[in-house]
PDB file of C-alpha atoms and ligand atoms in Angstrom:
ATOM      1  CA  UNK A1072      41.676  85.416   0.837  1.00 77.00           C
ATOM      2  CA  UNK A1073      38.118  85.442   2.210  1.00 92.00           C
ATOM      3  CA  UNK A1074      37.099  88.855   3.492  1.00 98.00           C
ATOM      4  CA  UNK A1075      33.676  88.032   4.873  1.00 98.00           C
ATOM      5  CA  UNK A1076      34.027  84.645   6.728  1.00 97.00           C
ATOM      6  CA  UNK A1077      31.135  84.261   9.154  1.00 97.00           C
ATOM      7  CA  UNK A1078      29.194  87.268   7.940  1.00 98.00           C
ATOM      8  CA  UNK A1079      25.439  87.171   7.058  1.00 98.00           C
ATOM      9  CA  UNK A1080      24.218  89.344   4.154  1.00 98.00           C
ATOM     10  CA  UNK A1081      20.892  90.350   2.677  1.00 98.00           C
ATOM     11  CA  UNK A1082      20.882  91.617  -0.953  1.00 99.00           C
ATOM     12  CA  UNK A1083      17.758  93.088  -2.577  1.00 99.00           C
ATOM     13  CA  UNK A1084      17.212  92.768  -6.337  1.00 98.00           C
ATOM     14  CA  UNK A1085      19.430  89.786  -6.285  1.00 98.00           C
ATOM     15  CA  UNK A1086      17.612  87.850  -9.005  1.00 98.00           C
ATOM     16  CA  UNK A1087      19.783  89.263 -11.859  1.00 98.00           C
ATOM     17  CA  UNK A1088      22.255  91.859 -12.974  1.00 98.00           C
ATOM     18  CA  UNK A1089      24.265  93.906 -10.414  1.00 98.00           C
ATOM     19  CA  UNK A1090      22.423  92.366  -7.406  1.00 98.00           C
ATOM     20  CA  UNK A1091      23.231  88.837  -8.506  1.00 98.00           C
ATOM     21  CA  UNK A1092      26.858  89.748  -9.056  1.00 98.00           C
ATOM     22  CA  UNK A1093      26.948  91.264  -5.541  1.00 98.00           C
ATOM     23  CA  UNK A1094      25.389  88.163  -3.942  1.00 98.00           C
ATOM     24  CA  UNK A1095      27.881  85.872  -5.786  1.00 98.00           C
ATOM     25  CA  UNK A1096      30.830  88.017  -4.829  1.00 98.00           C
ATOM     26  CA  UNK A1097      29.901  88.245  -1.075  1.00 98.00           C
ATOM     27  CA  UNK A1098      29.327  84.436  -1.055  1.00 98.00           C
ATOM     28  CA  UNK A1099      32.675  83.824  -2.748  1.00 97.00           C
ATOM     29  CA  UNK A1100      34.286  85.690   0.194  1.00 98.00           C
ATOM     30  CA  UNK A1101      32.627  83.477   2.747  1.00 98.00           C
ATOM     31  CA  UNK A1102      29.393  85.303   3.551  1.00 98.00           C
ATOM     32  CA  UNK A1103      26.083  83.450   3.943  1.00 98.00           C
ATOM     33  CA  UNK A1104      23.633  85.338   1.638  1.00 98.00           C
ATOM     34  CA  UNK A1105      19.861  85.852   1.621  1.00 98.00           C
ATOM     35  CA  UNK A1106      18.643  86.763  -1.926  1.00 98.00           C
ATOM     36  CA  UNK A1107      15.541  88.982  -2.088  1.00 98.00           C
ATOM     37  CA  UNK A1108      13.687  89.970  -5.217  1.00 98.00           C
ATOM     38  CA  UNK A1109      10.239  90.502  -6.675  1.00 98.00           C
ATOM     39  CA  UNK A1110      10.942  87.850  -9.345  1.00 98.00           C
ATOM     40  CA  UNK A1111      10.870  84.459  -7.557  1.00 97.00           C
ATOM     41  CA  UNK A1112      11.732  82.509 -10.833  1.00 98.00           C
ATOM     42  CA  UNK A1113      14.918  84.518 -11.124  1.00 98.00           C
ATOM     43  CA  UNK A1114      15.728  84.078  -7.448  1.00 98.00           C
ATOM     44  CA  UNK A1115      15.591  80.268  -7.702  1.00 96.00           C
ATOM     45  CA  UNK A1116      17.871  80.301 -10.776  1.00 97.00           C
ATOM     46  CA  UNK A1117      20.181  82.852  -9.069  1.00 98.00           C
ATOM     47  CA  UNK A1118      20.549  80.657  -5.963  1.00 97.00           C
ATOM     48  CA  UNK A1119      21.715  77.712  -8.112  1.00 97.00           C
ATOM     49  CA  UNK A1120      24.731  79.878  -9.218  1.00 97.00           C
ATOM     50  CA  UNK A1121      26.005  80.468  -5.694  1.00 97.00           C
ATOM     51  CA  UNK A1122      28.081  78.084  -3.628  1.00 91.00           C
ATOM     52  CA  UNK A1123      27.743  78.159   0.092  1.00 93.00           C
ATOM     53  CA  UNK A1124      24.925  78.922   2.479  1.00 96.00           C
ATOM     54  CA  UNK A1125      22.150  80.839   0.782  1.00 97.00           C
ATOM     55  CA  UNK A1126      18.445  81.422   1.123  1.00 98.00           C
ATOM     56  CA  UNK A1127      15.902  83.374  -0.945  1.00 98.00           C
ATOM     57  CA  UNK A1128      12.880  85.416  -0.035  1.00 98.00           C
ATOM     58  CA  UNK A1129      10.199  87.047  -2.281  1.00 98.00           C
ATOM     59  CA  UNK A1130      10.194  90.756  -1.538  1.00 98.00           C
ATOM     60  CA  UNK A1131       8.861  93.949  -2.930  1.00 99.00           C
ATOM     61  CA  UNK A1132      11.184  96.594  -1.484  1.00 99.00           C
ATOM     62  CA  UNK A1133       8.499  99.269  -1.772  1.00 99.00           C
ATOM     63  CA  UNK A1134       6.484  97.511   0.956  1.00 99.00           C
ATOM     64  CA  UNK A1135       7.954  97.939   4.422  1.00 99.00           C
ATOM     65  CA  UNK A1136       6.357  94.783   5.855  1.00 98.00           C
ATOM     66  CA  UNK A1137       7.921  92.678   3.072  1.00 98.00           C
ATOM     67  CA  UNK A1138      11.342  94.139   3.716  1.00 99.00           C
ATOM     68  CA  UNK A1139      10.956  93.528   7.488  1.00 98.00           C
ATOM     69  CA  UNK A1140      10.086  89.942   6.619  1.00 98.00           C
ATOM     70  CA  UNK A1141      13.168  89.574   4.526  1.00 99.00           C
ATOM     71  CA  UNK A1142      15.295  90.892   7.417  1.00 98.00           C
ATOM     72  CA  UNK A1143      13.647  88.486   9.853  1.00 98.00           C
ATOM     73  CA  UNK A1144      14.095  85.489   7.512  1.00 98.00           C
ATOM     74  CA  UNK A1145      17.817  86.443   7.245  1.00 98.00           C
ATOM     75  CA  UNK A1146      18.120  86.449  11.016  1.00 98.00           C
ATOM     76  CA  UNK A1147      16.153  83.260  11.464  1.00 98.00           C
ATOM     77  CA  UNK A1148      17.745  81.202   8.596  1.00 98.00           C
ATOM     78  CA  UNK A1149      21.348  82.652   8.539  1.00 98.00           C
ATOM     79  CA  UNK A1150      21.656  83.461  12.295  1.00 98.00           C
ATOM     80  CA  UNK A1151      21.921  87.246  12.024  1.00 98.00           C
ATOM     81  CA  UNK A1152      22.431  90.209   9.713  1.00 98.00           C
ATOM     82  CA  UNK A1153      25.834  91.892   9.233  1.00 98.00           C
ATOM     83  CA  UNK A1154      25.640  93.259   5.634  1.00 99.00           C
ATOM     84  CA  UNK A1155      22.632  94.807   3.912  1.00 99.00           C
ATOM     85  CA  UNK A1156      22.735  95.855   0.202  1.00 99.00           C
ATOM     86  CA  UNK A1157      19.794  97.984  -0.955  1.00 99.00           C
ATOM     87  CA  UNK A1158      20.181  97.334  -4.652  1.00 98.00           C
ATOM     88  CA  UNK A1159      16.705  96.604  -6.135  1.00 98.00           C
ATOM     89  CA  UNK A1160      15.733  99.070  -8.883  1.00 98.00           C
ATOM     90  CA  UNK A1161      13.659  99.923 -11.903  1.00 98.00           C
ATOM     91  CA  UNK A1162      13.623 102.634 -14.621  1.00 97.00           C
ATOM     92  CA  UNK A1163      10.528 104.262 -16.130  1.00 97.00           C
ATOM     93  CA  UNK A1164      12.291 106.670 -18.484  1.00 95.00           C
ATOM     94  CA  UNK A1165      10.384 109.394 -20.365  1.00 97.00           C
ATOM     95  CA  UNK A1166      10.885 113.081 -21.096  1.00 98.00           C
ATOM     96  CA  UNK A1167       9.182 115.468 -18.651  1.00 98.00           C
ATOM     97  CA  UNK A1168       6.573 116.116 -21.308  1.00 98.00           C
ATOM     98  CA  UNK A1169       5.610 112.439 -21.517  1.00 98.00           C
ATOM     99  CA  UNK A1170       6.312 111.051 -18.020  1.00 98.00           C
ATOM    100  CA  UNK A1171       3.161 110.107 -16.089  1.00 98.00           C
ATOM    101  CA  UNK A1172       2.661 110.649 -12.388  1.00 98.00           C
ATOM    102  CA  UNK A1173       2.585 106.843 -12.081  1.00 98.00           C
ATOM    103  CA  UNK A1174       6.022 106.555 -13.636  1.00 98.00           C
ATOM    104  CA  UNK A1175       7.370 109.176 -11.289  1.00 98.00           C
ATOM    105  CA  UNK A1176       5.830 107.546  -8.227  1.00 98.00           C
ATOM    106  CA  UNK A1177       6.947 104.027  -9.183  1.00 99.00           C
ATOM    107  CA  UNK A1178      10.593 104.964  -9.426  1.00 99.00           C
ATOM    108  CA  UNK A1179      10.483 106.988  -6.255  1.00 98.00           C
ATOM    109  CA  UNK A1180       8.820 104.205  -4.360  1.00 98.00           C
ATOM    110  CA  UNK A1181      11.233 101.430  -5.438  1.00 99.00           C
ATOM    111  CA  UNK A1182      14.420 103.404  -5.081  1.00 98.00           C
ATOM    112  CA  UNK A1183      13.881 106.016  -2.317  1.00 98.00           C
ATOM    113  CA  UNK A1184      11.141 104.334  -0.330  1.00 98.00           C
ATOM    114  CA  UNK A1185      12.771 100.952  -0.960  1.00 99.00           C
ATOM    115  CA  UNK A1186      16.139 102.037   0.379  1.00 99.00           C
ATOM    116  CA  UNK A1187      14.485 103.749   3.363  1.00 99.00           C
ATOM    117  CA  UNK A1188      12.521 100.525   4.058  1.00 99.00           C
ATOM    118  CA  UNK A1189      15.784  98.630   4.099  1.00 99.00           C
ATOM    119  CA  UNK A1190      17.360 101.043   6.577  1.00 98.00           C
ATOM    120  CA  UNK A1191      14.226 101.173   8.728  1.00 98.00           C
ATOM    121  CA  UNK A1192      13.809  97.345   8.784  1.00 98.00           C
ATOM    122  CA  UNK A1193      17.469  96.703   9.539  1.00 98.00           C
ATOM    123  CA  UNK A1194      17.878  99.422  12.233  1.00 98.00           C
ATOM    124  CA  UNK A1195      16.704  97.277  15.211  1.00 97.00           C
ATOM    125  CA  UNK A1196      19.002  94.426  14.157  1.00 97.00           C
ATOM    126  CA  UNK A1197      22.103  96.349  12.923  1.00 98.00           C
ATOM    127  CA  UNK A1198      22.286  99.510  15.026  1.00 95.00           C
ATOM    128  CA  UNK A1199      24.293  97.935  17.783  1.00 93.00           C
ATOM    129  CA  UNK A1200      27.048  96.064  15.999  1.00 90.00           C
ATOM    130  CA  UNK A1201      29.800  96.660  13.458  1.00 94.00           C
ATOM    131  CA  UNK A1202      27.757  95.870  10.311  1.00 98.00           C
ATOM    132  CA  UNK A1203      27.791  97.478   6.949  1.00 98.00           C
ATOM    133  CA  UNK A1204      24.875  98.812   4.786  1.00 99.00           C
ATOM    134  CA  UNK A1205      25.497  99.628   1.147  1.00 99.00           C
ATOM    135  CA  UNK A1206      22.955 101.639  -0.849  1.00 99.00           C
ATOM    136  CA  UNK A1207      23.173 101.578  -4.657  1.00 99.00           C
ATOM    137  CA  UNK A1208      22.817 105.059  -6.107  1.00 99.00           C
ATOM    138  CA  UNK A1209      23.691 106.074  -9.665  1.00 98.00           C
ATOM    139  CA  UNK A1210      25.727 108.648 -11.568  1.00 98.00           C
ATOM    140  CA  UNK A1211      22.342 109.754 -12.928  1.00 97.00           C
ATOM    141  CA  UNK A1212      21.680 111.149  -9.459  1.00 98.00           C
ATOM    142  CA  UNK A1213      24.776 113.384  -9.581  1.00 98.00           C
ATOM    143  CA  UNK A1214      24.744 114.659 -13.182  1.00 97.00           C
ATOM    144  CA  UNK A1215      21.029 114.205 -14.156  1.00 97.00           C
ATOM    145  CA  UNK A1216      20.138 112.336 -17.334  1.00 93.00           C
ATOM    146  CA  UNK A1217      17.661 113.283 -20.073  1.00 94.00           C
ATOM    147  CA  UNK A1218      14.424 111.275 -19.581  1.00 95.00           C
ATOM    148  CA  UNK A1219      15.261 110.397 -15.940  1.00 97.00           C
ATOM    149  CA  UNK A1220      13.764 113.207 -13.834  1.00 98.00           C
ATOM    150  CA  UNK A1221      12.264 110.454 -11.651  1.00 98.00           C
ATOM    151  CA  UNK A1222      15.341 108.257 -11.494  1.00 98.00           C
ATOM    152  CA  UNK A1223      17.886 111.079 -11.117  1.00 98.00           C
ATOM    153  CA  UNK A1224      15.844 112.539  -8.197  1.00 98.00           C
ATOM    154  CA  UNK A1225      15.553 109.107  -6.473  1.00 99.00           C
ATOM    155  CA  UNK A1226      19.311 108.340  -6.868  1.00 98.00           C
ATOM    156  CA  UNK A1227      20.326 111.769  -5.614  1.00 98.00           C
ATOM    157  CA  UNK A1228      17.882 111.220  -2.684  1.00 98.00           C
ATOM    158  CA  UNK A1229      19.666 108.010  -1.830  1.00 99.00           C
ATOM    159  CA  UNK A1230      22.915 109.919  -1.314  1.00 99.00           C
ATOM    160  CA  UNK A1231      21.371 112.307   1.229  1.00 98.00           C
ATOM    161  CA  UNK A1232      19.585 109.398   2.917  1.00 99.00           C
ATOM    162  CA  UNK A1233      22.878 107.474   3.157  1.00 99.00           C
ATOM    163  CA  UNK A1234      24.709 110.334   4.828  1.00 98.00           C
ATOM    164  CA  UNK A1235      21.850 110.940   7.334  1.00 98.00           C
ATOM    165  CA  UNK A1236      21.456 107.277   8.134  1.00 98.00           C
ATOM    166  CA  UNK A1237      25.276 106.906   8.609  1.00 98.00           C
ATOM    167  CA  UNK A1238      25.071 109.367  11.508  1.00 98.00           C
ATOM    168  CA  UNK A1239      22.184 107.436  13.121  1.00 97.00           C
ATOM    169  CA  UNK A1240      23.800 103.952  12.693  1.00 98.00           C
ATOM    170  CA  UNK A1241      27.343 105.112  13.698  1.00 97.00           C
ATOM    171  CA  UNK A1242      26.627 105.126  17.464  1.00 93.00           C
ATOM    172  CA  UNK A1243      26.607 101.323  17.550  1.00 93.00           C
ATOM    173  CA  UNK A1244      29.495 101.036  15.033  1.00 96.00           C
ATOM    174  CA  UNK A1245      27.363 100.136  11.889  1.00 98.00           C
ATOM    175  CA  UNK A1246      28.577 101.837   8.707  1.00 98.00           C
ATOM    176  CA  UNK A1247      26.344 103.127   5.890  1.00 98.00           C
ATOM    177  CA  UNK A1248      27.775 103.978   2.435  1.00 99.00           C
ATOM    178  CA  UNK A1249      26.579 104.326  -1.109  1.00 99.00           C
ATOM    179  CA  UNK A1250      27.998 103.012  -4.396  1.00 99.00           C
ATOM    180  CA  UNK A1251      27.345 105.258  -7.451  1.00 99.00           C
ATOM    181  CA  UNK A1252      27.672 103.222 -10.639  1.00 98.00           C
ATOM    182  CA  UNK A1253      27.958 104.770 -14.085  1.00 97.00           C
ATOM    183  CA  UNK A1254      26.861 102.781 -17.073  1.00 95.00           C
ATOM    184  CA  UNK A1255      26.867  99.071 -16.326  1.00 97.00           C
ATOM    185  CA  UNK A1256      26.057  96.371 -18.887  1.00 96.00           C
ATOM    186  CA  UNK A1257      22.818  94.823 -17.524  1.00 96.00           C
ATOM    187  CA  UNK A1258      19.175  94.313 -18.667  1.00 93.00           C
ATOM    188  CA  UNK A1259      18.457  97.804 -17.356  1.00 89.00           C
ATOM    189  CA  UNK A1260      20.878  99.507 -19.811  1.00 90.00           C
ATOM    190  CA  UNK A1261      20.189  97.035 -22.643  1.00 89.00           C
ATOM    191  CA  UNK A1262      16.625  98.389 -22.581  1.00 86.00           C
ATOM    192  CA  UNK A1263      17.883 101.856 -23.576  1.00 83.00           C
ATOM    193  CA  UNK A1264      17.797 103.059 -27.223  1.00 86.00           C
ATOM    194  CA  UNK A1265      21.045 101.861 -28.926  1.00 89.00           C
ATOM    195  CA  UNK A1266      22.079 105.393 -29.973  1.00 90.00           C
ATOM    196  CA  UNK A1267      21.648 106.702 -26.450  1.00 85.00           C
ATOM    197  CA  UNK A1268      23.734 103.812 -25.203  1.00 87.00           C
ATOM    198  CA  UNK A1269      26.476 104.431 -27.704  1.00 90.00           C
ATOM    199  CA  UNK A1270      26.633 108.134 -26.732  1.00 89.00           C
ATOM    200  CA  UNK A1271      27.005 107.170 -23.059  1.00 86.00           C
ATOM    201  CA  UNK A1272      29.908 104.771 -23.828  1.00 93.00           C
ATOM    202  CA  UNK A1273      31.716 107.519 -25.772  1.00 94.00           C
ATOM    203  CA  UNK A1274      31.716 109.610 -22.600  1.00 93.00           C
ATOM    204  CA  UNK A1275      33.432 106.949 -20.481  1.00 97.00           C
ATOM    205  CA  UNK A1276      37.213 107.740 -20.163  1.00 97.00           C
ATOM    206  CA  UNK A1277      38.082 104.013 -19.687  1.00 97.00           C
ATOM    207  CA  UNK A1278      36.309 103.359 -23.019  1.00 93.00           C
ATOM    208  CA  UNK A1279      33.935 100.543 -21.943  1.00 95.00           C
ATOM    209  CA  UNK A1280      30.735 100.107 -20.004  1.00 95.00           C
ATOM    210  CA  UNK A1281      31.190  98.584 -16.517  1.00 97.00           C
ATOM    211  CA  UNK A1282      30.291  94.999 -15.803  1.00 98.00           C
ATOM    212  CA  UNK A1283      28.199  93.918 -12.741  1.00 98.00           C
ATOM    213  CA  UNK A1284      31.339  92.515 -11.178  1.00 98.00           C
ATOM    214  CA  UNK A1285      32.935  96.029 -11.174  1.00 98.00           C
ATOM    215  CA  UNK A1286      30.109  97.180  -8.895  1.00 98.00           C
ATOM    216  CA  UNK A1287      30.173  94.042  -6.802  1.00 99.00           C
ATOM    217  CA  UNK A1288      33.902  94.440  -6.046  1.00 98.00           C
ATOM    218  CA  UNK A1289      33.251  97.992  -4.733  1.00 99.00           C
ATOM    219  CA  UNK A1290      30.429  96.635  -2.587  1.00 99.00           C
ATOM    220  CA  UNK A1291      32.728  93.892  -1.289  1.00 98.00           C
ATOM    221  CA  UNK A1292      35.263  96.543  -0.208  1.00 98.00           C
ATOM    222  CA  UNK A1293      32.579  98.505   1.641  1.00 99.00           C
ATOM    223  CA  UNK A1294      31.111  95.360   3.225  1.00 98.00           C
ATOM    224  CA  UNK A1295      34.477  94.198   4.544  1.00 98.00           C
ATOM    225  CA  UNK A1296      36.718  95.484   7.424  1.00 97.00           C
ATOM    226  CA  UNK A1297      39.084  96.954   4.822  1.00 98.00           C
ATOM    227  CA  UNK A1298      36.709  99.946   4.823  1.00 98.00           C
ATOM    228  CA  UNK A1299      36.318 100.001   8.631  1.00 98.00           C
ATOM    229  CA  UNK A1300      36.779 103.807   9.013  1.00 98.00           C
ATOM    230  CA  UNK A1301      34.608 104.756   5.986  1.00 98.00           C
ATOM    231  CA  UNK A1302      30.993 105.727   6.592  1.00 98.00           C
ATOM    232  CA  UNK A1303      28.583 108.251   4.974  1.00 98.00           C
ATOM    233  CA  UNK A1304      30.638 108.126   1.765  1.00 98.00           C
ATOM    234  CA  UNK A1305      29.843 107.695  -1.917  1.00 98.00           C
ATOM    235  CA  UNK A1306      32.098 105.470  -3.974  1.00 99.00           C
ATOM    236  CA  UNK A1307      31.844 106.132  -7.707  1.00 98.00           C
ATOM    237  CA  UNK A1308      32.255 103.170 -10.097  1.00 98.00           C
ATOM    238  CA  UNK A1309      32.052 104.993 -13.436  1.00 98.00           C
ATOM    239  CA  UNK A1310      35.184 104.328 -15.467  1.00 98.00           C
ATOM    240  CA  UNK A1311      36.137 107.932 -14.823  1.00 98.00           C
ATOM    241  CA  UNK A1312      32.855 109.459 -16.254  1.00 94.00           C
TER     242      UNK A1312
HETATM  243  N1  NAD B 378      22.813  99.111 -14.964  1.00 60.40           N
HETATM  244  C1  NAD B 378      23.289 100.360 -14.765  1.00 60.40           C
HETATM  245  O1  NAD B 378      23.859 101.005 -15.663  1.00 60.40           O
HETATM  246  C2  NAD B 378      23.128 100.998 -13.428  1.00 60.40           C
HETATM  247  C3  NAD B 378      23.787 102.148 -13.240  1.00 60.40           C
HETATM  248  C4  NAD B 378      23.639 102.799 -11.970  1.00 60.40           C
HETATM  249  C5  NAD B 378      22.901 102.259 -10.957  1.00 60.40           C
HETATM  250  N2  NAD B 378      22.274 101.135 -11.231  1.00 60.40           N
HETATM  251  C6  NAD B 378      21.441 100.571 -10.131  1.00 60.40           C
HETATM  252  O2  NAD B 378      21.921  99.254  -9.829  1.00 60.40           O
HETATM  253  C7  NAD B 378      20.775  98.486  -9.280  1.00 60.40           C
HETATM  254  C8  NAD B 378      20.663  97.213 -10.127  1.00 60.40           C
HETATM  255  O3  NAD B 378      20.449  97.506 -11.465  1.00 60.40           O
HETATM  256  P1  NAD B 378      20.594  96.409 -12.611  1.00 60.40           P
HETATM  257  O4  NAD B 378      21.222  97.106 -13.709  1.00 60.40           O
HETATM  258  O5  NAD B 378      21.212  95.216 -12.086  1.00 60.40           O
HETATM  259  O6  NAD B 378      19.043  96.210 -12.961  1.00 60.40           O
HETATM  260  P2  NAD B 378      18.261  94.866 -13.434  1.00 60.40           P
HETATM  261  O7  NAD B 378      16.983  95.363 -14.033  1.00 60.40           O
HETATM  262  O8  NAD B 378      19.165  93.980 -14.237  1.00 60.40           O
HETATM  263  O9  NAD B 378      17.956  94.130 -12.010  1.00 60.40           O
HETATM  264  C9  NAD B 378      17.134  94.744 -11.063  1.00 60.40           C
HETATM  265  C10 NAD B 378      16.563  93.672 -10.148  1.00 60.40           C
HETATM  266  O10 NAD B 378      15.719  94.362  -9.176  1.00 60.40           O
HETATM  267  C11 NAD B 378      14.467  93.625  -9.040  1.00 60.40           C
HETATM  268  N3  NAD B 378      13.428  94.471  -8.627  1.00 60.40           N
HETATM  269  C12 NAD B 378      12.834  95.482  -9.302  1.00 60.40           C
HETATM  270  N4  NAD B 378      11.888  96.023  -8.530  1.00 60.40           N
HETATM  271  C13 NAD B 378      11.918  95.400  -7.358  1.00 60.40           C
HETATM  272  C14 NAD B 378      11.167  95.595  -6.163  1.00 60.40           C
HETATM  273  N5  NAD B 378      10.125  96.498  -6.067  1.00 60.40           N
HETATM  274  N6  NAD B 378      11.473  94.851  -5.090  1.00 60.40           N
HETATM  275  C15 NAD B 378      12.468  93.865  -5.194  1.00 60.40           C
HETATM  276  N7  NAD B 378      13.144  93.628  -6.282  1.00 60.40           N
HETATM  277  C16 NAD B 378      12.874  94.427  -7.381  1.00 60.40           C
HETATM  278  C17 NAD B 378      14.249  93.038 -10.425  1.00 60.40           C
HETATM  279  O11 NAD B 378      13.331  91.931 -10.349  1.00 60.40           O
HETATM  280  C18 NAD B 378      15.690  92.639 -10.836  1.00 60.40           C
HETATM  281  O12 NAD B 378      16.047  91.346 -10.451  1.00 60.40           O
HETATM  282  C19 NAD B 378      19.561  99.407  -9.403  1.00 60.40           C
HETATM  283  O13 NAD B 378      19.287 100.053  -8.218  1.00 60.40           O
HETATM  284  C20 NAD B 378      19.944 100.341 -10.492  1.00 60.40           C
HETATM  285  O14 NAD B 378      19.239 101.564 -10.395  1.00 60.40           O
HETATM  286  C21 NAD B 378      22.352 100.426 -12.430  1.00 60.40           C
END
């Protein structure tokens, strides 16, 4: 069953990992998908893995004009924008003692500013119809992780931002929700020290790290009409952690 026939989606950070799985999953349910990422080589490879109507656009989510351009390209090339997934992300982990101001600012500007830029750029296009926006938060934003004072703050901020934006978008029928993944097996987590990774897996009641498709399926639910009365909510995808 296709859940998104005729819908047009923009996914940031779609070059690899969770963003790529989200783009593939939305496309497999009938959506036309615009892939946005900093990494244009990854975007071109990613596009080849997706059947159906797709486009790609270079985009640094921390720059509002680039996000606005990505929204405009989606409208011009796909005919509109019904689904926005603010997924792009980075980590710059370090203990408070060692973290630099630059590492703090970089993470805040990609995650918090980047998500706000997506909401801001999409508002004129999506406020007056029954679209769906999904922001990718993290369990780190709810429990706080050692070495992630920047990332935990940014991901907690995305939760508050989601709930506030849901109220502003709701007037026209557009929904705004967040997905909060736990540990997911991607390049981002593979960059962590192996012993820290092993400790994290031990804490997962379902006994395994999540896969990108686990997050993509939650995004699919929130993007589709199956979640038509859900807005301002946070869906945890953590294996029970
Ligand atoms: N992997 C996990 O365990 C996990 C857990 C919770 C939340 N998340 C969140 O899920 C999202 C995706 O993470 P992932 O694990 O797939 O990471 P990843 O590193 O595999 O992929 C991130 C993608 O974002 C792109 N990107 C980075 N900065 C960008 C920018 N400024 N503008 C546009 N694109 C940019 C990268 O080029 C890359 O393609 C992130 O928001 C991350 O914080 C991941």
